[in-house]
PDB file of C-alpha atoms in Angstrom:
ATOM      1  CA  GLU K  46      88.757  80.534 122.385  1.00  0.00           C
ATOM      2  CA  ASP K  47      86.842  83.025 120.568  1.00  0.00           C
ATOM      3  CA  GLN K  48      88.102  82.654 116.588  1.00  0.00           C
ATOM      4  CA  VAL K  49      87.404  83.833 113.503  1.00  0.00           C
ATOM      5  CA  THR K  50      87.970  82.145 110.128  1.00  0.00           C
ATOM      6  CA  GLN K  51      87.606  84.061 106.401  1.00  0.00           C
ATOM      7  CA  SER K  52      86.744  82.351 103.383  1.00  0.00           C
ATOM      8  CA  PRO K  53      87.695  82.603 100.642  1.00  0.00           C
ATOM      9  CA  GLU K  54      91.579  83.946 101.109  1.00  0.00           C
ATOM     10  CA  ALA K  55      90.965  86.012  98.013  1.00  0.00           C
ATOM     11  CA  LEU K  56      88.254  86.312  95.135  1.00  0.00           C
ATOM     12  CA  ARG K  57      88.935  87.803  91.610  1.00  0.00           C
ATOM     13  CA  LEU K  58      85.357  89.577  90.005  1.00  0.00           C
ATOM     14  CA  GLN K  59      84.551  91.228  87.062  1.00  0.00           C
ATOM     15  CA  GLU K  60      83.688  94.740  87.450  1.00  0.00           C
ATOM     16  CA  GLY K  61      79.606  94.676  87.897  1.00  0.00           C
ATOM     17  CA  GLU K  62      79.732  90.746  88.957  1.00  0.00           C
ATOM     18  CA  SER K  63      78.074  90.864  92.415  1.00  0.00           C
ATOM     19  CA  SER K  64      79.321  88.423  95.236  1.00  0.00           C
ATOM     20  CA  SER K  65      79.763  87.655  99.439  1.00  0.00           C
ATOM     21  CA  LEU K  66      82.648  87.403 101.277  1.00  0.00           C
ATOM     22  CA  ASN K  67      82.216  84.779 104.085  1.00  0.00           C
ATOM     23  CA  CYS K  68      83.105  85.414 108.160  1.00  0.00           C
ATOM     24  CA  SER K  69      82.470  82.328 110.389  1.00  0.00           C
ATOM     25  CA  TYR K  70      83.087  83.005 113.854  1.00  0.00           C
ATOM     26  CA  THR K  71      82.900  81.041 117.391  1.00  0.00           C
ATOM     27  CA  VAL K  72      82.361  83.320 120.275  1.00  0.00           C
ATOM     28  CA  SER K  73      81.718  82.415 123.937  1.00  0.00           C
ATOM     29  CA  GLY K  74      79.650  86.119 124.244  1.00  0.00           C
ATOM     30  CA  LEU K  75      79.595  88.430 121.285  1.00  0.00           C
ATOM     31  CA  ARG K  76      80.741  92.217 121.844  1.00  0.00           C
ATOM     32  CA  GLY K  77      80.097  93.042 118.029  1.00  0.00           C
ATOM     33  CA  LEU K  78      81.298  91.859 115.211  1.00  0.00           C
ATOM     34  CA  PHE K  79      83.570  94.306 112.889  1.00  0.00           C
ATOM     35  CA  TRP K  80      84.398  94.604 109.259  1.00  0.00           C
ATOM     36  CA  TYR K  81      87.333  96.609 108.000  1.00  0.00           C
ATOM     37  CA  ARG K  82      88.847  97.376 104.833  1.00  0.00           C
ATOM     38  CA  GLN K  83      92.561  97.283 104.667  1.00  0.00           C
ATOM     39  CA  ASP K  84      94.199  99.199 101.151  1.00  0.00           C
ATOM     40  CA  PRO K  85      97.824  97.980 100.547  1.00  0.00           C
ATOM     41  CA  GLY K  86     100.773 100.167 102.364  1.00  0.00           C
ATOM     42  CA  LYS K  87      97.430 101.149 104.777  1.00  0.00           C
ATOM     43  CA  GLY K  88      95.705 100.335 108.511  1.00  0.00           C
ATOM     44  CA  PRO K  89      92.302  98.736 108.236  1.00  0.00           C
ATOM     45  CA  GLU K  90      89.796 101.560 107.960  1.00  0.00           C
ATOM     46  CA  PHE K  91      86.114 100.391 109.295  1.00  0.00           C
ATOM     47  CA  LEU K  92      82.980  99.948 107.894  1.00  0.00           C
ATOM     48  CA  PHE K  93      80.673  98.407 110.054  1.00  0.00           C
ATOM     49  CA  THR K  94      79.759  96.969 113.234  1.00  0.00           C
ATOM     50  CA  LEU K  95      76.941  93.957 113.453  1.00  0.00           C
ATOM     51  CA  TYR K  96      76.209  93.079 117.585  1.00  0.00           C
ATOM     52  CA  SER K  97      73.130  90.508 117.012  1.00  0.00           C
ATOM     53  CA  ALA K  98      71.995  88.068 114.732  1.00  0.00           C
ATOM     54  CA  GLY K  99      69.612  89.040 111.697  1.00  0.00           C
ATOM     55  CA  GLU K 100      71.335  92.673 111.767  1.00  0.00           C
ATOM     56  CA  GLU K 101      72.354  94.113 108.482  1.00  0.00           C
ATOM     57  CA  LYS K 102      74.118  97.382 107.526  1.00  0.00           C
ATOM     58  CA  GLU K 103      74.745  99.047 104.335  1.00  0.00           C
ATOM     59  CA  LYS K 104      77.155 101.234 102.752  1.00  0.00           C
ATOM     60  CA  GLU K 105      77.192 102.390  98.915  1.00  0.00           C
ATOM     61  CA  ARG K 106      77.718  98.529  97.756  1.00  0.00           C
ATOM     62  CA  LEU K 107      78.552  96.781 100.570  1.00  0.00           C
ATOM     63  CA  LYS K 108      76.006  94.885 102.870  1.00  0.00           C
ATOM     64  CA  ALA K 109      76.800  93.206 106.195  1.00  0.00           C
ATOM     65  CA  THR K 110      74.952  90.628 107.844  1.00  0.00           C
ATOM     66  CA  LEU K 111      75.001  88.308 111.063  1.00  0.00           C
ATOM     67  CA  THR K 112      74.098  85.136 111.810  1.00  0.00           C
ATOM     68  CA  LYS K 113      74.615  83.392 115.290  1.00  0.00           C
ATOM     69  CA  LYS K 114      77.723  81.628 113.459  1.00  0.00           C
ATOM     70  CA  GLU K 115      78.502  83.871 110.267  1.00  0.00           C
ATOM     71  CA  SER K 116      78.528  86.876 108.830  1.00  0.00           C
ATOM     72  CA  PHE K 117      78.377  87.916 105.259  1.00  0.00           C
ATOM     73  CA  LEU K 118      79.696  90.617 103.141  1.00  0.00           C
ATOM     74  CA  HIS K 119      77.947  91.531 100.259  1.00  0.00           C
ATOM     75  CA  ILE K 120      79.553  93.483  96.944  1.00  0.00           C
ATOM     76  CA  THR K 121      76.885  94.372  94.589  1.00  0.00           C
ATOM     77  CA  ALA K 122      78.306  95.806  91.097  1.00  0.00           C
ATOM     78  CA  PRO K 123      81.772  95.849  92.479  1.00  0.00           C
ATOM     79  CA  LYS K 124      83.764  98.455  90.842  1.00  0.00           C
ATOM     80  CA  PRO K 125      87.653  98.467  90.855  1.00  0.00           C
ATOM     81  CA  GLU K 126      88.280 100.843  93.348  1.00  0.00           C
ATOM     82  CA  ASP K 127      86.215  98.196  95.630  1.00  0.00           C
ATOM     83  CA  SER K 128      89.524  96.053  95.189  1.00  0.00           C
ATOM     84  CA  ALA K 129      91.133  95.633  99.011  1.00  0.00           C
ATOM     85  CA  THR K 130      91.502  93.102 101.365  1.00  0.00           C
ATOM     86  CA  TYR K 131      88.449  93.092 103.703  1.00  0.00           C
ATOM     87  CA  LEU K 132      88.988  91.954 107.290  1.00  0.00           C
ATOM     88  CA  CYS K 133      86.583  90.293 110.073  1.00  0.00           C
ATOM     89  CA  ALA K 134      86.915  91.064 113.178  1.00  0.00           C
ATOM     90  CA  LEU K 135      85.048  89.727 116.835  1.00  0.00           C
ATOM     91  CA  GLY K 136      85.149  92.249 119.730  1.00  0.00           C
ATOM     92  CA  GLY K 137      87.611  90.992 122.297  1.00  0.00           C
ATOM     93  CA  SER K 138      87.355  90.705 126.304  1.00  0.00           C
ATOM     94  CA  GLN K 139      90.088  93.457 126.337  1.00  0.00           C
ATOM     95  CA  GLY K 140      88.421  95.868 124.167  1.00  0.00           C
ATOM     96  CA  ASN K 141      90.603  94.770 121.519  1.00  0.00           C
ATOM     97  CA  LEU K 142      89.553  92.877 118.265  1.00  0.00           C
ATOM     98  CA  ILE K 143      90.183  89.376 117.085  1.00  0.00           C
ATOM     99  CA  PHE K 144      90.619  89.408 113.631  1.00  0.00           C
ATOM    100  CA  GLY K 145      90.713  86.411 110.701  1.00  0.00           C
ATOM    101  CA  LYS K 146      93.235  86.456 108.160  1.00  0.00           C
ATOM    102  CA  GLY K 147      91.197  88.588 105.345  1.00  0.00           C
ATOM    103  CA  THR K 148      89.802  87.961 102.035  1.00  0.00           C
ATOM    104  CA  LYS K 149      91.770  89.723  99.112  1.00  0.00           C
ATOM    105  CA  LEU K 150      89.619  90.797  96.962  1.00  0.00           C
ATOM    106  CA  SER K 151      90.670  92.223  93.221  1.00  0.00           C
ATOM    107  CA  VAL K 152      88.055  94.001  90.946  1.00  0.00           C
ATOM    108  CA  LYS K 153      88.883  94.008  87.060  1.00  0.00           C
ATOM    109  CA  PRO K 154      87.538  96.318  84.928  1.00  0.00           C
TER     110      PRO K 154
ATOM    111  CA  ASP P 262      90.705 115.801 112.096  1.00  0.00           C
ATOM    112  CA  ALA P 263      91.721 113.487 115.012  1.00  0.00           C
ATOM    113  CA  GLU P 264      94.344 110.674 113.871  1.00  0.00           C
ATOM    114  CA  ILE P 265      96.824 108.094 114.472  1.00  0.00           C
ATOM    115  CA  THR P 266     100.375 108.790 113.503  1.00  0.00           C
ATOM    116  CA  GLN P 267     103.004 106.093 113.643  1.00  0.00           C
ATOM    117  CA  SER P 268     106.621 107.185 113.099  1.00  0.00           C
ATOM    118  CA  PRO P 269     108.822 105.547 111.083  1.00  0.00           C
ATOM    119  CA  ARG P 270     107.172 104.542 108.396  1.00  0.00           C
ATOM    120  CA  HIS P 271     109.916 102.034 107.519  1.00  0.00           C
ATOM    121  CA  LYS P 272     112.922 100.650 109.807  1.00  0.00           C
ATOM    122  CA  ILE P 273     115.824  98.644 109.010  1.00  0.00           C
ATOM    123  CA  THR P 274     117.785  96.839 111.841  1.00  0.00           C
ATOM    124  CA  GLU P 275     120.519  94.971 112.726  1.00  0.00           C
ATOM    125  CA  THR P 276     119.319  92.126 115.401  1.00  0.00           C
ATOM    126  CA  GLY P 277     120.319  92.550 118.534  1.00  0.00           C
ATOM    127  CA  ARG P 278     119.224  96.310 118.390  1.00  0.00           C
ATOM    128  CA  GLN P 279     116.715  98.048 120.600  1.00  0.00           C
ATOM    129  CA  VAL P 280     114.065  99.645 118.788  1.00  0.00           C
ATOM    130  CA  THR P 281     110.961 101.640 119.551  1.00  0.00           C
ATOM    131  CA  LEU P 282     108.083 102.575 116.897  1.00  0.00           C
ATOM    132  CA  ALA P 283     106.358 105.877 117.954  1.00  0.00           C
ATOM    133  CA  CYS P 284     102.650 105.971 117.900  1.00  0.00           C
ATOM    134  CA  HIS P 285     100.530 109.249 118.580  1.00  0.00           C
ATOM    135  CA  GLN P 286      96.743 109.677 118.659  1.00  0.00           C
ATOM    136  CA  THR P 287      94.824 112.850 119.090  1.00  0.00           C
ATOM    137  CA  TRP P 288      91.480 111.028 119.245  1.00  0.00           C
ATOM    138  CA  ASN P 289      91.798 111.198 123.382  1.00  0.00           C
ATOM    139  CA  HIS P 290      90.680 107.470 123.460  1.00  0.00           C
ATOM    140  CA  ASN P 291      91.997 105.914 126.877  1.00  0.00           C
ATOM    141  CA  ASN P 292      92.238 102.371 125.100  1.00  0.00           C
ATOM    142  CA  MET P 293      95.585 102.309 122.931  1.00  0.00           C
ATOM    143  CA  PHE P 294      97.141  99.032 121.039  1.00  0.00           C
ATOM    144  CA  TRP P 295      99.837  97.373 118.716  1.00  0.00           C
ATOM    145  CA  TYR P 296      99.526  94.886 116.486  1.00  0.00           C
ATOM    146  CA  ARG P 297     101.685  92.861 114.342  1.00  0.00           C
ATOM    147  CA  GLN P 298     100.949  91.960 110.715  1.00  0.00           C
ATOM    148  CA  ASP P 299     102.207  88.932 109.156  1.00  0.00           C
ATOM    149  CA  LEU P 300     101.159  86.936 105.976  1.00  0.00           C
ATOM    150  CA  GLY P 301      99.369  83.870 106.639  1.00  0.00           C
ATOM    151  CA  HIS P 302      98.629  84.858 110.517  1.00  0.00           C
ATOM    152  CA  GLY P 303      96.605  88.519 109.751  1.00  0.00           C
ATOM    153  CA  LEU P 304      96.861  90.945 112.392  1.00  0.00           C
ATOM    154  CA  ARG P 305      97.865  89.528 116.061  1.00  0.00           C
ATOM    155  CA  LEU P 306      97.577  91.882 119.762  1.00  0.00           C
ATOM    156  CA  ILE P 307     101.100  92.560 121.218  1.00  0.00           C
ATOM    157  CA  HIS P 308     100.058  94.770 124.041  1.00  0.00           C
ATOM    158  CA  TYR P 309      97.870  97.132 125.071  1.00  0.00           C
ATOM    159  CA  SER P 310      97.062  99.955 127.751  1.00  0.00           C
ATOM    160  CA  TYR P 311      93.661 101.578 128.890  1.00  0.00           C
ATOM    161  CA  GLY P 312      94.986 104.855 130.247  1.00  0.00           C
ATOM    162  CA  VAL P 313      98.213 106.245 131.987  1.00  0.00           C
ATOM    163  CA  GLN P 314     100.647 104.144 133.549  1.00  0.00           C
ATOM    164  CA  ASP P 315      98.685 100.869 132.619  1.00  0.00           C
ATOM    165  CA  THR P 316     100.255  98.353 130.142  1.00  0.00           C
ATOM    166  CA  ASN P 317      98.791  94.422 129.172  1.00  0.00           C
ATOM    167  CA  LYS P 318     100.599  91.879 127.454  1.00  0.00           C
ATOM    168  CA  GLY P 319      98.732  90.398 124.098  1.00  0.00           C
ATOM    169  CA  GLU P 320      98.865  86.985 122.618  1.00  0.00           C
ATOM    170  CA  VAL P 321     102.567  87.851 121.074  1.00  0.00           C
ATOM    171  CA  SER P 322     104.259  90.276 123.708  1.00  0.00           C
ATOM    172  CA  ASP P 323     107.412  88.009 123.920  1.00  0.00           C
ATOM    173  CA  GLY P 324     110.296  90.598 123.254  1.00  0.00           C
ATOM    174  CA  TYR P 325     108.173  93.601 123.311  1.00  0.00           C
ATOM    175  CA  SER P 326     107.370  96.144 125.893  1.00  0.00           C
ATOM    176  CA  VAL P 327     105.223  99.406 126.029  1.00  0.00           C
ATOM    177  CA  SER P 328     105.230 102.336 128.201  1.00  0.00           C
ATOM    178  CA  ARG P 329     102.130 105.105 128.909  1.00  0.00           C
ATOM    179  CA  SER P 330     103.234 108.400 130.544  1.00  0.00           C
ATOM    180  CA  ASN P 331     100.268 110.374 128.965  1.00  0.00           C
ATOM    181  CA  THR P 332      97.069 109.647 126.922  1.00  0.00           C
ATOM    182  CA  GLU P 333      98.069 110.421 123.745  1.00  0.00           C
ATOM    183  CA  ASP P 334     101.078 107.829 123.104  1.00  0.00           C
ATOM    184  CA  LEU P 335     101.971 104.325 123.297  1.00  0.00           C
ATOM    185  CA  PRO P 336     105.815 103.407 122.538  1.00  0.00           C
ATOM    186  CA  LEU P 337     106.334  99.646 121.211  1.00  0.00           C
ATOM    187  CA  THR P 338     110.101  98.838 122.421  1.00  0.00           C
ATOM    188  CA  LEU P 339     111.612  95.798 120.826  1.00  0.00           C
ATOM    189  CA  GLU P 340     114.514  95.051 123.487  1.00  0.00           C
ATOM    190  CA  SER P 341     116.908  93.259 121.484  1.00  0.00           C
ATOM    191  CA  ALA P 342     115.512  93.312 117.650  1.00  0.00           C
ATOM    192  CA  ALA P 343     115.489  89.338 116.244  1.00  0.00           C
ATOM    193  CA  SER P 344     114.713  88.195 112.437  1.00  0.00           C
ATOM    194  CA  SER P 345     111.059  86.669 113.770  1.00  0.00           C
ATOM    195  CA  GLN P 346     110.184  90.445 114.678  1.00  0.00           C
ATOM    196  CA  THR P 347     110.295  91.811 110.552  1.00  0.00           C
ATOM    197  CA  SER P 348     106.649  92.273 110.354  1.00  0.00           C
ATOM    198  CA  VAL P 349     104.664  95.311 109.831  1.00  0.00           C
ATOM    199  CA  TYR P 350     103.147  96.769 113.231  1.00  0.00           C
ATOM    200  CA  PHE P 351      99.767  98.751 113.633  1.00  0.00           C
ATOM    201  CA  CYS P 352      99.063 100.857 116.608  1.00  0.00           C
ATOM    202  CA  ALA P 353      95.152 101.512 117.418  1.00  0.00           C
ATOM    203  CA  SER P 354      93.190 103.192 119.985  1.00  0.00           C
ATOM    204  CA  GLY P 355      89.441 103.803 120.666  1.00  0.00           C
ATOM    205  CA  ASP P 356      86.805 103.738 123.143  1.00  0.00           C
ATOM    206  CA  THR P 357      85.277 100.842 124.689  1.00  0.00           C
ATOM    207  CA  GLY P 358      82.813  98.905 122.504  1.00  0.00           C
ATOM    208  CA  SER P 359      83.545 101.048 119.833  1.00  0.00           C
ATOM    209  CA  PRO P 360      85.237 100.408 116.888  1.00  0.00           C
ATOM    210  CA  LEU P 361      89.210 101.041 116.911  1.00  0.00           C
ATOM    211  CA  HIS P 362      91.128 103.585 115.085  1.00  0.00           C
ATOM    212  CA  PHE P 363      94.276 102.264 113.287  1.00  0.00           C
ATOM    213  CA  GLY P 364      97.201 104.189 111.749  1.00  0.00           C
ATOM    214  CA  ASN P 365      99.176 103.270 108.871  1.00  0.00           C
ATOM    215  CA  GLY P 366     101.665 101.365 110.150  1.00  0.00           C
ATOM    216  CA  THR P 367     105.573 101.126 110.542  1.00  0.00           C
ATOM    217  CA  ARG P 368     107.057  98.566 108.426  1.00  0.00           C
ATOM    218  CA  LEU P 369     110.410  97.117 110.306  1.00  0.00           C
ATOM    219  CA  THR P 370     112.741  94.794 108.946  1.00  0.00           C
ATOM    220  CA  VAL P 371     115.564  93.291 111.233  1.00  0.00           C
ATOM    221  CA  THR P 372     118.858  92.032 109.227  1.00  0.00           C
TER     222      THR P 372
END
C-alpha cells in the first residue's frame, strides 16, 4: 500500500532560521512526489513535482529534494509569509494524489 | 484565468437531510476528484471521475455519490447526512500525470 508520512507535525521558526520538512514514503512504483502549500481557509496550492531520486526543484526560499525513500522541503531564511501547512503527496494509480497529514509551519518575526 | 469554484463555502445541515455540494472547473480537465479533510487524517479521496458519465469510488465513499453530466461539473451528494460527515470538502481537477488544481473548499457542519 502506498503511504506518506510527514514530520514534524508542527514547526516553529524564527524569521531567517532555515530548516527542513520531511516526507517519508513507500510506493510500489513512483508516479511523482508532489509538494503543496495550504493556507487557512484555502485549498492546497501546487509547489513542486519530483519524479526521480536525486532530482531537485527550487522556488524562491523553497527547495525540494528526493531520494528513494524520502523527500525534503528545505526552507532557507524563511519569512512570516511562508507560514502555512505544507502537504506532501504521492501520485496514485487512479490519477489521484495520496496525501500525508501535513506539517504546519509558523515563522515568527 | 482558469479556476475551480466550489459552492457553498459554508453549509450547516441537519442529520438525515440530503445535501449537494457543487464543483465547477474551467480548466477543461477530464479528471475530477472529491476529497475530505479532517484533523488527524489529512486529505482522503471520496470519489473521482475520468470524464462524462464516468464515476469511481475512492477510499471513503460510503454515504456519498457523484454524477458527471458534463466536463465542467462534478457535484457531490450526501444521501442522508450524518455527524461523521462534518468536514471540509475539496474538489480538484487535473490532466493525467499533471498536478491537481484545488478549489477553496466547502465547510460542512451536520448537526
